[in-house]
JSON list of C-alpha atoms in Angstrom, two decimals:
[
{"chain": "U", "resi": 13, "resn": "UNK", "atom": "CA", "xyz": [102.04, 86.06, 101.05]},
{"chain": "U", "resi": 14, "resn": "UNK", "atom": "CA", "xyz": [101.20, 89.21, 98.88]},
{"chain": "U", "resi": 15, "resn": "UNK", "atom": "CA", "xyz": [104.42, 90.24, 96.99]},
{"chain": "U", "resi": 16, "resn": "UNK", "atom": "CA", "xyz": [105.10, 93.19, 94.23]},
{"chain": "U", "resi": 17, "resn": "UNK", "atom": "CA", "xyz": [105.86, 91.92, 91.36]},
{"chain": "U", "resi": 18, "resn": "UNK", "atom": "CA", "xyz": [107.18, 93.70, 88.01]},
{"chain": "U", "resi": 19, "resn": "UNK", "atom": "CA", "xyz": [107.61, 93.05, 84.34]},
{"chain": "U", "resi": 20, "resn": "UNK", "atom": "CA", "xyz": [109.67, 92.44, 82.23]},
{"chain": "U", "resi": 21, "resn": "UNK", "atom": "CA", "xyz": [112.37, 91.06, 84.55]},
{"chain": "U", "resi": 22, "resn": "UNK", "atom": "CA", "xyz": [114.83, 91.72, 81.19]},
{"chain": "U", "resi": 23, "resn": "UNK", "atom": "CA", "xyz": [114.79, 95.03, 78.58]},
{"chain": "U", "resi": 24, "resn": "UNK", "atom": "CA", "xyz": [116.75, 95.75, 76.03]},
{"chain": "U", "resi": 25, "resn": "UNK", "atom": "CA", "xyz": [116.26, 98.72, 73.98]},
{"chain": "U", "resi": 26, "resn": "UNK", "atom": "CA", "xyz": [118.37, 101.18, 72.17]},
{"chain": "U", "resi": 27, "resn": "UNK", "atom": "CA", "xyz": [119.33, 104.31, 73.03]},
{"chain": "U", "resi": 28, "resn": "UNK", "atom": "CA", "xyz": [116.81, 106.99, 72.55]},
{"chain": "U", "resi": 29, "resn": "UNK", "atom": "CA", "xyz": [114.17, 104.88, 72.41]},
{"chain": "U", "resi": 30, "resn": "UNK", "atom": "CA", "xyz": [111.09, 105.06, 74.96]},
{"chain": "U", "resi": 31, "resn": "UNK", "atom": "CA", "xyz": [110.65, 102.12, 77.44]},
{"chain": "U", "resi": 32, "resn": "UNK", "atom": "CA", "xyz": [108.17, 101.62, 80.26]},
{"chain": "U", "resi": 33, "resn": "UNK", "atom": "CA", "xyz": [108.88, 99.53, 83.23]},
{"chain": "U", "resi": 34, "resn": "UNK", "atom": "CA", "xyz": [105.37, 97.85, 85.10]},
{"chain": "U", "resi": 35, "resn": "UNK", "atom": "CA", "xyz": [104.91, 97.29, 88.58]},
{"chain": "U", "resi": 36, "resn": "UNK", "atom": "CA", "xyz": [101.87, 95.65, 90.35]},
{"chain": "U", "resi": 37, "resn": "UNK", "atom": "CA", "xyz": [102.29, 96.78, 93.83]},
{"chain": "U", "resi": 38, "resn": "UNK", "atom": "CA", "xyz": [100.57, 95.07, 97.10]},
{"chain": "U", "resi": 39, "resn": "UNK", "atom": "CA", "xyz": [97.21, 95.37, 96.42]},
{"chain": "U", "resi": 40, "resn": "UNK", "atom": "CA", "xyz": [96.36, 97.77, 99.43]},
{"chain": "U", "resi": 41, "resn": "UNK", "atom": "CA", "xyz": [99.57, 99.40, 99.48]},
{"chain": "U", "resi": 42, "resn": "UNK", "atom": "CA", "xyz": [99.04, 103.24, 99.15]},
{"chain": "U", "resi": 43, "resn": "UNK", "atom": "CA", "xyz": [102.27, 104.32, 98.61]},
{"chain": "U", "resi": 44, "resn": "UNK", "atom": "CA", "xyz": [104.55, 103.86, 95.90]},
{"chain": "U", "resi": 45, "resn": "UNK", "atom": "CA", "xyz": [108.37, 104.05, 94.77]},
{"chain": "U", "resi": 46, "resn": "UNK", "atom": "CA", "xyz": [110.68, 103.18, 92.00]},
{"chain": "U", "resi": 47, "resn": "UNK", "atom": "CA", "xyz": [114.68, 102.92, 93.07]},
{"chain": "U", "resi": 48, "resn": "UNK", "atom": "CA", "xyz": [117.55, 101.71, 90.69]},
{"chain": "U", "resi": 49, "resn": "UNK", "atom": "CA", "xyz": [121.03, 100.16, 91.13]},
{"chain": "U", "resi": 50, "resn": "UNK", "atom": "CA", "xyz": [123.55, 101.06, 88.55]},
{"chain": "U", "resi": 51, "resn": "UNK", "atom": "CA", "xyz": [125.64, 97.95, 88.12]},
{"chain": "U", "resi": 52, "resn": "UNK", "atom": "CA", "xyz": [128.24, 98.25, 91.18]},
{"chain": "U", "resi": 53, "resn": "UNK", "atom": "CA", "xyz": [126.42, 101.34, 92.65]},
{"chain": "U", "resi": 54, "resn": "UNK", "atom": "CA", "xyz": [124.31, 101.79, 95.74]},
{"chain": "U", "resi": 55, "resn": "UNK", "atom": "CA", "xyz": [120.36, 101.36, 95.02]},
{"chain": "U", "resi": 56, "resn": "UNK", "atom": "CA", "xyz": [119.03, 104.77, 94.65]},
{"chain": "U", "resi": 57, "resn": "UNK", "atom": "CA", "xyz": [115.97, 106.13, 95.60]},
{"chain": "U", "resi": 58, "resn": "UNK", "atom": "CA", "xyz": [114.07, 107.88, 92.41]},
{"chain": "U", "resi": 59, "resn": "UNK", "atom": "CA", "xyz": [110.90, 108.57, 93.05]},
{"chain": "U", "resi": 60, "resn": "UNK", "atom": "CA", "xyz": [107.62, 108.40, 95.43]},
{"chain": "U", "resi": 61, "resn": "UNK", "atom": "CA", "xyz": [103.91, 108.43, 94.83]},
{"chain": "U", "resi": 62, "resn": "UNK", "atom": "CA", "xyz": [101.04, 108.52, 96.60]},
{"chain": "U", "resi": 63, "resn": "UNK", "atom": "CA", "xyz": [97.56, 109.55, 95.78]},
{"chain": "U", "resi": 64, "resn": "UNK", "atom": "CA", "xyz": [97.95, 109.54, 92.15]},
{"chain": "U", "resi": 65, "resn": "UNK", "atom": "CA", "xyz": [100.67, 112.02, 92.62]},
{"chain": "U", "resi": 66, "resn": "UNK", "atom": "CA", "xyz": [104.47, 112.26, 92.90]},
{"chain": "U", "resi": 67, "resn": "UNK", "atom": "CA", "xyz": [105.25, 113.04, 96.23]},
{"chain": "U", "resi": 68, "resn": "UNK", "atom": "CA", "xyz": [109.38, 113.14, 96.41]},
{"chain": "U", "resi": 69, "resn": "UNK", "atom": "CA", "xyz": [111.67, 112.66, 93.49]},
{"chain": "U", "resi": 70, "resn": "UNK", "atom": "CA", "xyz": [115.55, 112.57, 93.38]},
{"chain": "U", "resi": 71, "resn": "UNK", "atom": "CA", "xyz": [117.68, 115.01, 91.28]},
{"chain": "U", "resi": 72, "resn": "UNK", "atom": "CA", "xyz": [118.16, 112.03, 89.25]},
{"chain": "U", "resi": 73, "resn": "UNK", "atom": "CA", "xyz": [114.22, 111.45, 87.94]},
{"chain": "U", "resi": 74, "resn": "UNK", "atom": "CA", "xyz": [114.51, 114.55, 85.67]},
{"chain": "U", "resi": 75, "resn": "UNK", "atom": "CA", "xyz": [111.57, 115.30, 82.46]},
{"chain": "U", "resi": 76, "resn": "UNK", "atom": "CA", "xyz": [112.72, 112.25, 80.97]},
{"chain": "U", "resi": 77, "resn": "UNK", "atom": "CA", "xyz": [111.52, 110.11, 83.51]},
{"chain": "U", "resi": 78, "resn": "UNK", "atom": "CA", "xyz": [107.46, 109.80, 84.65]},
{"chain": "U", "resi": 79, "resn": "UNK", "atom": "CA", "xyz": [105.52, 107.66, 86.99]},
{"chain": "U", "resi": 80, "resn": "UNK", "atom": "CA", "xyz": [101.86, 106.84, 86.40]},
{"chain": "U", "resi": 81, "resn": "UNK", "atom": "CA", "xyz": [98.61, 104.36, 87.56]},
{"chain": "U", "resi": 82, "resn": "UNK", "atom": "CA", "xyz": [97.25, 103.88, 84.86]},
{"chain": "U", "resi": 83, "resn": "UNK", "atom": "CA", "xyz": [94.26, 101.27, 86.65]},
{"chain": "U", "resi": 84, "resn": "UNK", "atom": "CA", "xyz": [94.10, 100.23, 90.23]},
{"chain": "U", "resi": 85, "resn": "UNK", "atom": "CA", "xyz": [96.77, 97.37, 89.99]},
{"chain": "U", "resi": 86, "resn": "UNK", "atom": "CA", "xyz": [99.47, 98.64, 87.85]},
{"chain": "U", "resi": 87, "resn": "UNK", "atom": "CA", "xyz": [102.09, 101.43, 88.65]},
{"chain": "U", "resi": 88, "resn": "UNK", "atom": "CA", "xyz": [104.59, 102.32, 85.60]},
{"chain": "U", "resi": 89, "resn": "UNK", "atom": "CA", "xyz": [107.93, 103.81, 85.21]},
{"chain": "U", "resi": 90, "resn": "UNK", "atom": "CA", "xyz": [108.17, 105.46, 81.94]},
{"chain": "U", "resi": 91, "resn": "UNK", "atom": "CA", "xyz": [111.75, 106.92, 80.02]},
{"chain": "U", "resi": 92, "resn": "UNK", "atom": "CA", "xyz": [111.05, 108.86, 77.48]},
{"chain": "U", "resi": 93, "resn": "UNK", "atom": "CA", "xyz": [114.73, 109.28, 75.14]},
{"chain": "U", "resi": 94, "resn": "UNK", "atom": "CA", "xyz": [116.65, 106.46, 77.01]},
{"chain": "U", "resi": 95, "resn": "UNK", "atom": "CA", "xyz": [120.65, 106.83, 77.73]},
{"chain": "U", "resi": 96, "resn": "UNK", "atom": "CA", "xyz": [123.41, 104.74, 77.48]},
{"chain": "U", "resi": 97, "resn": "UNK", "atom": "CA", "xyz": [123.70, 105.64, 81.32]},
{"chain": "U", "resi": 98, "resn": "UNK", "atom": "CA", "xyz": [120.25, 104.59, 82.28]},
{"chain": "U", "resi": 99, "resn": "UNK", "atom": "CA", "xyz": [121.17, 101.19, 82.26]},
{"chain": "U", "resi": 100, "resn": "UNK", "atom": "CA", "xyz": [120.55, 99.76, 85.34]},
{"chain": "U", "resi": 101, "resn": "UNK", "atom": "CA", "xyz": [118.55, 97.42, 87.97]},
{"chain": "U", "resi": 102, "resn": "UNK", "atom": "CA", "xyz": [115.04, 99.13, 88.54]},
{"chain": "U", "resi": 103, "resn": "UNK", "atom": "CA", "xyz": [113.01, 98.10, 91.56]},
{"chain": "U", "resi": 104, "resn": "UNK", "atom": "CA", "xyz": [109.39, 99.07, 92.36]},
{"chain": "U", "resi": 105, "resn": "UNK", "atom": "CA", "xyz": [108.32, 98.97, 95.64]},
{"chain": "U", "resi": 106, "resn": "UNK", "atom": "CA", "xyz": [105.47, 99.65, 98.22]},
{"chain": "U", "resi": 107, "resn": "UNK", "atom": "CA", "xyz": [104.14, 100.35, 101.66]},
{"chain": "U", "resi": 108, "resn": "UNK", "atom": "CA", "xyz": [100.79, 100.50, 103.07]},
{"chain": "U", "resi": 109, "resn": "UNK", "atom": "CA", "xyz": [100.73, 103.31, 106.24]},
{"chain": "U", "resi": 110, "resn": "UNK", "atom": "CA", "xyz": [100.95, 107.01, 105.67]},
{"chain": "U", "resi": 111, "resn": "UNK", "atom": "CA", "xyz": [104.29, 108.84, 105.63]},
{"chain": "U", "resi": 112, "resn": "UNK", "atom": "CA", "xyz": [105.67, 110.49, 108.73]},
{"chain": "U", "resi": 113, "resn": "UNK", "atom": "CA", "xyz": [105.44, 107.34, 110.51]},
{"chain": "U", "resi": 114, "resn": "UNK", "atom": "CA", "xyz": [107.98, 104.26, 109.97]},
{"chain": "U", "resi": 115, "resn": "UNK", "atom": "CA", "xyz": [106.98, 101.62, 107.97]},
{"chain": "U", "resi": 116, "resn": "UNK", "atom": "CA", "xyz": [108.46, 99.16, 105.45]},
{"chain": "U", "resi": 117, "resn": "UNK", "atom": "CA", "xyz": [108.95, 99.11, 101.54]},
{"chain": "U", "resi": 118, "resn": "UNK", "atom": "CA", "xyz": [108.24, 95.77, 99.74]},
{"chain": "U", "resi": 119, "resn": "UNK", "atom": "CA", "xyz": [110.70, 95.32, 96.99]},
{"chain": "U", "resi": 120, "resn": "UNK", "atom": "CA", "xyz": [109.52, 93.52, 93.76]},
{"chain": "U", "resi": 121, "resn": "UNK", "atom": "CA", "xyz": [112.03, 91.49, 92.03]},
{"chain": "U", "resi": 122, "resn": "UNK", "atom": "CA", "xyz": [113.46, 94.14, 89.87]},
{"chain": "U", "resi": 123, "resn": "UNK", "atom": "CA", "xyz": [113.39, 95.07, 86.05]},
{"chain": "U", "resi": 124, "resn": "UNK", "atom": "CA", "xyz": [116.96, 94.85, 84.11]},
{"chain": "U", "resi": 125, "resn": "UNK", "atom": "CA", "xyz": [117.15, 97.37, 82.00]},
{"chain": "U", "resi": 126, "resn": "UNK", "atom": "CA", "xyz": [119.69, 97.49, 79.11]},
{"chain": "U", "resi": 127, "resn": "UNK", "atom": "CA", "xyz": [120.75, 100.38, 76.79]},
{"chain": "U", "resi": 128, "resn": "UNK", "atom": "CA", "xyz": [122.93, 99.68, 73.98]},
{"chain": "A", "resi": 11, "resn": "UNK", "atom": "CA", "xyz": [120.90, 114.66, 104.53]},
{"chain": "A", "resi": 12, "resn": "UNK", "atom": "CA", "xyz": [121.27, 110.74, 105.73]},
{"chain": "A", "resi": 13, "resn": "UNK", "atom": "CA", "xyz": [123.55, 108.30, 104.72]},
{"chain": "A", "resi": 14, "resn": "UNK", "atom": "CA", "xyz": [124.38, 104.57, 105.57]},
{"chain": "A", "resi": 15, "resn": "UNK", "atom": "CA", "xyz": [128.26, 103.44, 105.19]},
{"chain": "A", "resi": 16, "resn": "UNK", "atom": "CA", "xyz": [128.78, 99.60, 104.84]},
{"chain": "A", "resi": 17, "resn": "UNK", "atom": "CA", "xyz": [132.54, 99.10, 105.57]},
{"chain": "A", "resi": 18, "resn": "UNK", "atom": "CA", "xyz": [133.17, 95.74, 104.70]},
{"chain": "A", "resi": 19, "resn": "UNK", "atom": "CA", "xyz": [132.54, 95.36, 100.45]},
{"chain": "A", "resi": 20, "resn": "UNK", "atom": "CA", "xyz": [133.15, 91.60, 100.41]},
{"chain": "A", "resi": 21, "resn": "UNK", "atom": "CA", "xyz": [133.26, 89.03, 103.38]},
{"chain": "A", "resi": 22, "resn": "UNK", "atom": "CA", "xyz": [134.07, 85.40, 102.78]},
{"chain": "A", "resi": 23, "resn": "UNK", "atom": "CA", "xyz": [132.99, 83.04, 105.42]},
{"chain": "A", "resi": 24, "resn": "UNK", "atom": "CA", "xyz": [133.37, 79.03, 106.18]},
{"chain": "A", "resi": 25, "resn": "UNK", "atom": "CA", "xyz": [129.67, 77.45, 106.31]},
{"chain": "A", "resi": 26, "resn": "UNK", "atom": "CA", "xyz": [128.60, 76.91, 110.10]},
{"chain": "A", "resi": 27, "resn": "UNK", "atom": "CA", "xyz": [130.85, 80.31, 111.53]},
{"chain": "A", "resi": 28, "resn": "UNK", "atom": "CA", "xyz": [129.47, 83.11, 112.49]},
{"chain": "A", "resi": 29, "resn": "UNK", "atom": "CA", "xyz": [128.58, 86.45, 110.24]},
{"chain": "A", "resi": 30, "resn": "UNK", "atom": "CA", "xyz": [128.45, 90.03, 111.03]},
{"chain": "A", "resi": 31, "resn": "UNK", "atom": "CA", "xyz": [128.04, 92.41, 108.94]},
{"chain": "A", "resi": 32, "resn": "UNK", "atom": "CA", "xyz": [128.96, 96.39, 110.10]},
{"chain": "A", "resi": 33, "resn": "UNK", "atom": "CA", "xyz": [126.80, 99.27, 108.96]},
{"chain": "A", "resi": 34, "resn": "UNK", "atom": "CA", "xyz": [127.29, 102.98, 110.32]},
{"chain": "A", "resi": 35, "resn": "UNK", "atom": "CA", "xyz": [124.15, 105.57, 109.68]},
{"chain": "A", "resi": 36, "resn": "UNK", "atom": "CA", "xyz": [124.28, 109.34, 109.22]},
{"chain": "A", "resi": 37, "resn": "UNK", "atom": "CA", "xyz": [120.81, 111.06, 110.25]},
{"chain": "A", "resi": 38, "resn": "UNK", "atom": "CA", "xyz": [120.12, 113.84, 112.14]},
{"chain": "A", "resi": 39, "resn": "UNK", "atom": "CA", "xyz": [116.52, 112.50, 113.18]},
{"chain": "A", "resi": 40, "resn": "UNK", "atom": "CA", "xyz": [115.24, 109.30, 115.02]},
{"chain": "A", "resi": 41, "resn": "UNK", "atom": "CA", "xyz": [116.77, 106.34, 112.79]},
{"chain": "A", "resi": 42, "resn": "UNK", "atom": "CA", "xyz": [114.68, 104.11, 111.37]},
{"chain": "A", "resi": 43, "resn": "UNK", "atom": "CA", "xyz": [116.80, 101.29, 109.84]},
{"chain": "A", "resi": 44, "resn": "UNK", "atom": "CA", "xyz": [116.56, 97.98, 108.19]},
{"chain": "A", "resi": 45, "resn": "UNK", "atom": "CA", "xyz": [118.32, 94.78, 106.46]},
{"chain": "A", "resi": 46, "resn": "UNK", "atom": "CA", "xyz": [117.46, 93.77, 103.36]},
{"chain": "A", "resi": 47, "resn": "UNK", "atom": "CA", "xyz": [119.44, 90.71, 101.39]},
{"chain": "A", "resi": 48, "resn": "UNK", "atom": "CA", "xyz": [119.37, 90.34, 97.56]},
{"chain": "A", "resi": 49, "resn": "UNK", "atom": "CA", "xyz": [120.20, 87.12, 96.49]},
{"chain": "A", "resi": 50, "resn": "UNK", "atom": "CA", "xyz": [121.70, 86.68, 92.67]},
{"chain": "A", "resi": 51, "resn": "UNK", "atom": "CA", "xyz": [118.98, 87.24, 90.63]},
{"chain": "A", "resi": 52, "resn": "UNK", "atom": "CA", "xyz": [116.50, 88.31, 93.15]},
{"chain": "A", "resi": 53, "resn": "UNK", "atom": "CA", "xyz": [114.62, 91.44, 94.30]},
{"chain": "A", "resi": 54, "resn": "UNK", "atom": "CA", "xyz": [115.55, 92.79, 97.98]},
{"chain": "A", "resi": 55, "resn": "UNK", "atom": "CA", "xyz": [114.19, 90.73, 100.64]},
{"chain": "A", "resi": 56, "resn": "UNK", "atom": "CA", "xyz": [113.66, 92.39, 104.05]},
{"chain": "A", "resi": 57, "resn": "UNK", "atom": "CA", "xyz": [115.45, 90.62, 106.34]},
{"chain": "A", "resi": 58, "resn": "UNK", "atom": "CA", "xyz": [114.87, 92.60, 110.04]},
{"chain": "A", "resi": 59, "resn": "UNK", "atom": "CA", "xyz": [113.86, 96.29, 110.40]},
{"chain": "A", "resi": 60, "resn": "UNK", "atom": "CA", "xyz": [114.26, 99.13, 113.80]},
{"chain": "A", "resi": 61, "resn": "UNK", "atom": "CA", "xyz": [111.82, 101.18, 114.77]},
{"chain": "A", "resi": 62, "resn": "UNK", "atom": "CA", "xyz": [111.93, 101.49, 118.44]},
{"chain": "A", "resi": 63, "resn": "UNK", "atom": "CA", "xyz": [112.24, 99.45, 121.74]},
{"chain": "A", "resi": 64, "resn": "UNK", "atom": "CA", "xyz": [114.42, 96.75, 122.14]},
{"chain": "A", "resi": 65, "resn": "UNK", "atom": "CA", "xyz": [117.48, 97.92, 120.41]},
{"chain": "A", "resi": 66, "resn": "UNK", "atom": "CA", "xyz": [118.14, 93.65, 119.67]},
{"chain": "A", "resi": 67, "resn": "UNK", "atom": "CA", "xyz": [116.03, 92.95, 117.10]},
{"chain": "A", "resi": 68, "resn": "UNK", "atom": "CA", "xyz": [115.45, 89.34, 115.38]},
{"chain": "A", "resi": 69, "resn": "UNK", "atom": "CA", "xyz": [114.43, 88.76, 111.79]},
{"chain": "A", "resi": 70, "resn": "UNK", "atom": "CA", "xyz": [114.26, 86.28, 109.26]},
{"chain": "A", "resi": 71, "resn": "UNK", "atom": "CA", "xyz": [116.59, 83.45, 108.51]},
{"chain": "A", "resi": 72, "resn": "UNK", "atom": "CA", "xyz": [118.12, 83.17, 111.88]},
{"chain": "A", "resi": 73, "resn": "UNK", "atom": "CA", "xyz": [119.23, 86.85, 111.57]},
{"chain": "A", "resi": 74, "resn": "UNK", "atom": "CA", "xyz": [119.94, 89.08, 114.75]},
{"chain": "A", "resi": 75, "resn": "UNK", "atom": "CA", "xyz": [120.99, 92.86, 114.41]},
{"chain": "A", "resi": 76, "resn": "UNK", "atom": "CA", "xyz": [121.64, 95.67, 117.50]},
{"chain": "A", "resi": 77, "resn": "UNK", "atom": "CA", "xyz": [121.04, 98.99, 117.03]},
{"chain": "A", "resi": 78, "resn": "UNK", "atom": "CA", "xyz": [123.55, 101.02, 118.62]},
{"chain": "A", "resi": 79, "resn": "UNK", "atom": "CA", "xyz": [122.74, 104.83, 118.81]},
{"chain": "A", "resi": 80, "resn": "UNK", "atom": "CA", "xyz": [125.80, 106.10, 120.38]},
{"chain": "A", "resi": 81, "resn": "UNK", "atom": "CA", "xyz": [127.88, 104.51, 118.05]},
{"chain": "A", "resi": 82, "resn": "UNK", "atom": "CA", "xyz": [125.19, 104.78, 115.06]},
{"chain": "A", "resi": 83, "resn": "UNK", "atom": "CA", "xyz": [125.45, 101.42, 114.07]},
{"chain": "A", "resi": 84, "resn": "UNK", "atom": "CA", "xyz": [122.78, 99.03, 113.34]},
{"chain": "A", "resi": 85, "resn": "UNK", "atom": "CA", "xyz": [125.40, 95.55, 113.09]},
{"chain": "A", "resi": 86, "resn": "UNK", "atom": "CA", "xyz": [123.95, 92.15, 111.53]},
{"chain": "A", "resi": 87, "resn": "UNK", "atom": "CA", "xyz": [124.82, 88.86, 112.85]},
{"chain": "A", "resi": 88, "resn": "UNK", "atom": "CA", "xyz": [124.11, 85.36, 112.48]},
{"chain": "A", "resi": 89, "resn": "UNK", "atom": "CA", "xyz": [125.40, 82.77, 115.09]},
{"chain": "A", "resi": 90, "resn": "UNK", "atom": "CA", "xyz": [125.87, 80.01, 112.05]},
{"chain": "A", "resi": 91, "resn": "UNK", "atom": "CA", "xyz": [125.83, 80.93, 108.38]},
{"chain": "A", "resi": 92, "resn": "UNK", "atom": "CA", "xyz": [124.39, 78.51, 106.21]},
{"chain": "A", "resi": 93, "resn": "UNK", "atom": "CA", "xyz": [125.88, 77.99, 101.94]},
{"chain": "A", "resi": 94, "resn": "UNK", "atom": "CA", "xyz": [121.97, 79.64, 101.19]},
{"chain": "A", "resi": 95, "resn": "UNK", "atom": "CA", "xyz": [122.70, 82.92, 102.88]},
{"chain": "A", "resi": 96, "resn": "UNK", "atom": "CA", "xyz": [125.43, 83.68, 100.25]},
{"chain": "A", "resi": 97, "resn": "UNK", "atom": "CA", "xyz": [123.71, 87.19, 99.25]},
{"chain": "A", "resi": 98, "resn": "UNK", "atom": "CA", "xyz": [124.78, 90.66, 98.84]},
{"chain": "A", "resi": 99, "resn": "UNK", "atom": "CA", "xyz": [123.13, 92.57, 101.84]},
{"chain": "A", "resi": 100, "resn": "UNK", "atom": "CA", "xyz": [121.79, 96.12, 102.33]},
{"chain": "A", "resi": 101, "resn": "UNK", "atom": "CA", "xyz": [121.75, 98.34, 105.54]},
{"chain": "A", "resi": 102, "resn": "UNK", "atom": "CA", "xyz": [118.99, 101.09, 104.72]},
{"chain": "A", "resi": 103, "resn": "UNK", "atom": "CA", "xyz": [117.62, 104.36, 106.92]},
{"chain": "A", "resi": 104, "resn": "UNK", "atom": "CA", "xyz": [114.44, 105.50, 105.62]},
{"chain": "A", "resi": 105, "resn": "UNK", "atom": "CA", "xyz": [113.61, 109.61, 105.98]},
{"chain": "A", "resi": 106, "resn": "UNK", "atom": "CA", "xyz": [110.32, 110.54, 107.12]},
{"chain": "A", "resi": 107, "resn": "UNK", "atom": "CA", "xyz": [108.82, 112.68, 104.38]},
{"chain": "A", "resi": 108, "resn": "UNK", "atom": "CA", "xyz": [105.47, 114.58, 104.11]},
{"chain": "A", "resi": 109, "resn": "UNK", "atom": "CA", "xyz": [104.10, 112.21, 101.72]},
{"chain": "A", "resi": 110, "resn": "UNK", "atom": "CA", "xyz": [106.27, 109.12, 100.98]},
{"chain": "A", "resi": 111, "resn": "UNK", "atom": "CA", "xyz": [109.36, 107.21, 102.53]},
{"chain": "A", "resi": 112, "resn": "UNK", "atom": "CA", "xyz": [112.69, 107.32, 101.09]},
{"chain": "A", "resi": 113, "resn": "UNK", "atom": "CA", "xyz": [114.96, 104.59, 101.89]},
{"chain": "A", "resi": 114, "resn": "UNK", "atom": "CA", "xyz": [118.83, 105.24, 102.11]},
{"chain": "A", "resi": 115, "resn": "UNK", "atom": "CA", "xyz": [120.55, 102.46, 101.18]},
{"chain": "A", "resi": 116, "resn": "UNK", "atom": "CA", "xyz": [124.44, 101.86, 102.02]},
{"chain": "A", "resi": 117, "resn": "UNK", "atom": "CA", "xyz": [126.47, 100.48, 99.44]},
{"chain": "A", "resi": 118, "resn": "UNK", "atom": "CA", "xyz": [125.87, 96.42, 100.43]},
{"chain": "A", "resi": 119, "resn": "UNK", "atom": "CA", "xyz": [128.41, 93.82, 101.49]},
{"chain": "A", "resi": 120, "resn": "UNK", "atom": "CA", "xyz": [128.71, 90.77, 99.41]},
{"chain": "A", "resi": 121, "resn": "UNK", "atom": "CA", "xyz": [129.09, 87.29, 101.32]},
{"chain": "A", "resi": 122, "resn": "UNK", "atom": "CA", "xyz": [130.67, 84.58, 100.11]},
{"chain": "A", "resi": 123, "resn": "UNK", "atom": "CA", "xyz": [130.30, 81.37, 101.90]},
{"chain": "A", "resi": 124, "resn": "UNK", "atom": "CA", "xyz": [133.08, 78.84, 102.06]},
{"chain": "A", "resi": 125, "resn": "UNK", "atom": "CA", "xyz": [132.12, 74.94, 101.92]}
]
């Protein structure tokens, strides 16, 4: 069964340093989303992208955050100046039908990401 | 805006009783709503998912949840929990957008089974 998968499952970087997070979504997925879960916190909806461009993003994915395809597999998360507070859980996910109808978000296993 | 309230933070259940797990939605729209599980050091699986018709839906696992729109609950139970199905679980609405889904996730009950 297709799955999403993401690399690496572990970062650890220090603060103020740039990171990027890699997702290979479904492969014919069209749409495209990156959540995070602060340790004890709900999972929290960041950003969405679809046809090479974001569609929605949350108050949280400010200029320090980006989202790109760089090929037709791969889907990134990038963090420019990372903060202590950005530590987190980030999970990519997917879906294949067009928005304004229902349809379900395949989560990949999730990227740790540490900031010391 | 939507919102999904899980009331119960931690359950602890004996192996072969039965689970469920409570979730209450906020949305001003048609609910679309799902269960996901995320087991220690896994990604979120999707465990069962309502769209429309039959308001008893089954899913994975030997899952069962009812979607309740008068009292805007979307409850999920399983008749015999099994030591595997010790897992934090998710209740989620998703919000129709113009050009991408965003998922509303409550804030996940953790069960602990009991040998």
């Amino acid at each position: 069964e297709p799955e999403v998968t993401q690399t690496p499952s572990h970062q650890v970087t220090q603060m103020g340093q740039e990171v990027i997070l890699r997702c290979v979504p479904i492969s014919n997925h069209l749409y495209f989303y990156w959540y995070r879960q602060i340790l004890g916190q709900k999972v929290e909806f960041l950003v969405s992208f679809y046809n090479n461009e974001i569609s929605e993003k949350s108050e949280i994915f400010d200029d320090q955050f980006s989202v790109e395809r760089p090929d037709g597999s791969n889907f990134t998360l990038k963090i420019r100046s990372t903060k202590l507070e950005d530590s987190a859980m980030y999970f990519c996910a997917s879906s294949l039908r067009p928005a304004r109808s229902p349809d379900t978000q395949y989560f990949g296993p999730g990227t740790r990401l540490t900031v010391l | 805006a939507q919102s999904v309230t899980q009331p119960d933070i931690h359950i602890t259940v004996s192996e072969g009783a039965s689970l469920e797990l409570r979730c209450n939605y906020s949305y001003g729209a048609t609910p679309y709503l799902f269960w996901y599980v995320q087991s220690p050091g896994q990604g979120l699986q999707l465990l069962l998912k309502y769209f429309s018709g039959d308001t008893l839906v089954q899913g994975i696992k030997g899952f069962e949840a009812e979607f309740k729109r008068s009292q805007s609950s979307f409850n999920l139970r399983k008749p015999s929990v099994h030591w595997s199905d010790a897992a934090e679980y998710f209740c989620a609405v998703v919000a129709l957008m113009g050009t991408g889904n965003k998922l509303t996730f409550g804030g996940g009950t953790r069960v602990l089974v009991k040998p």
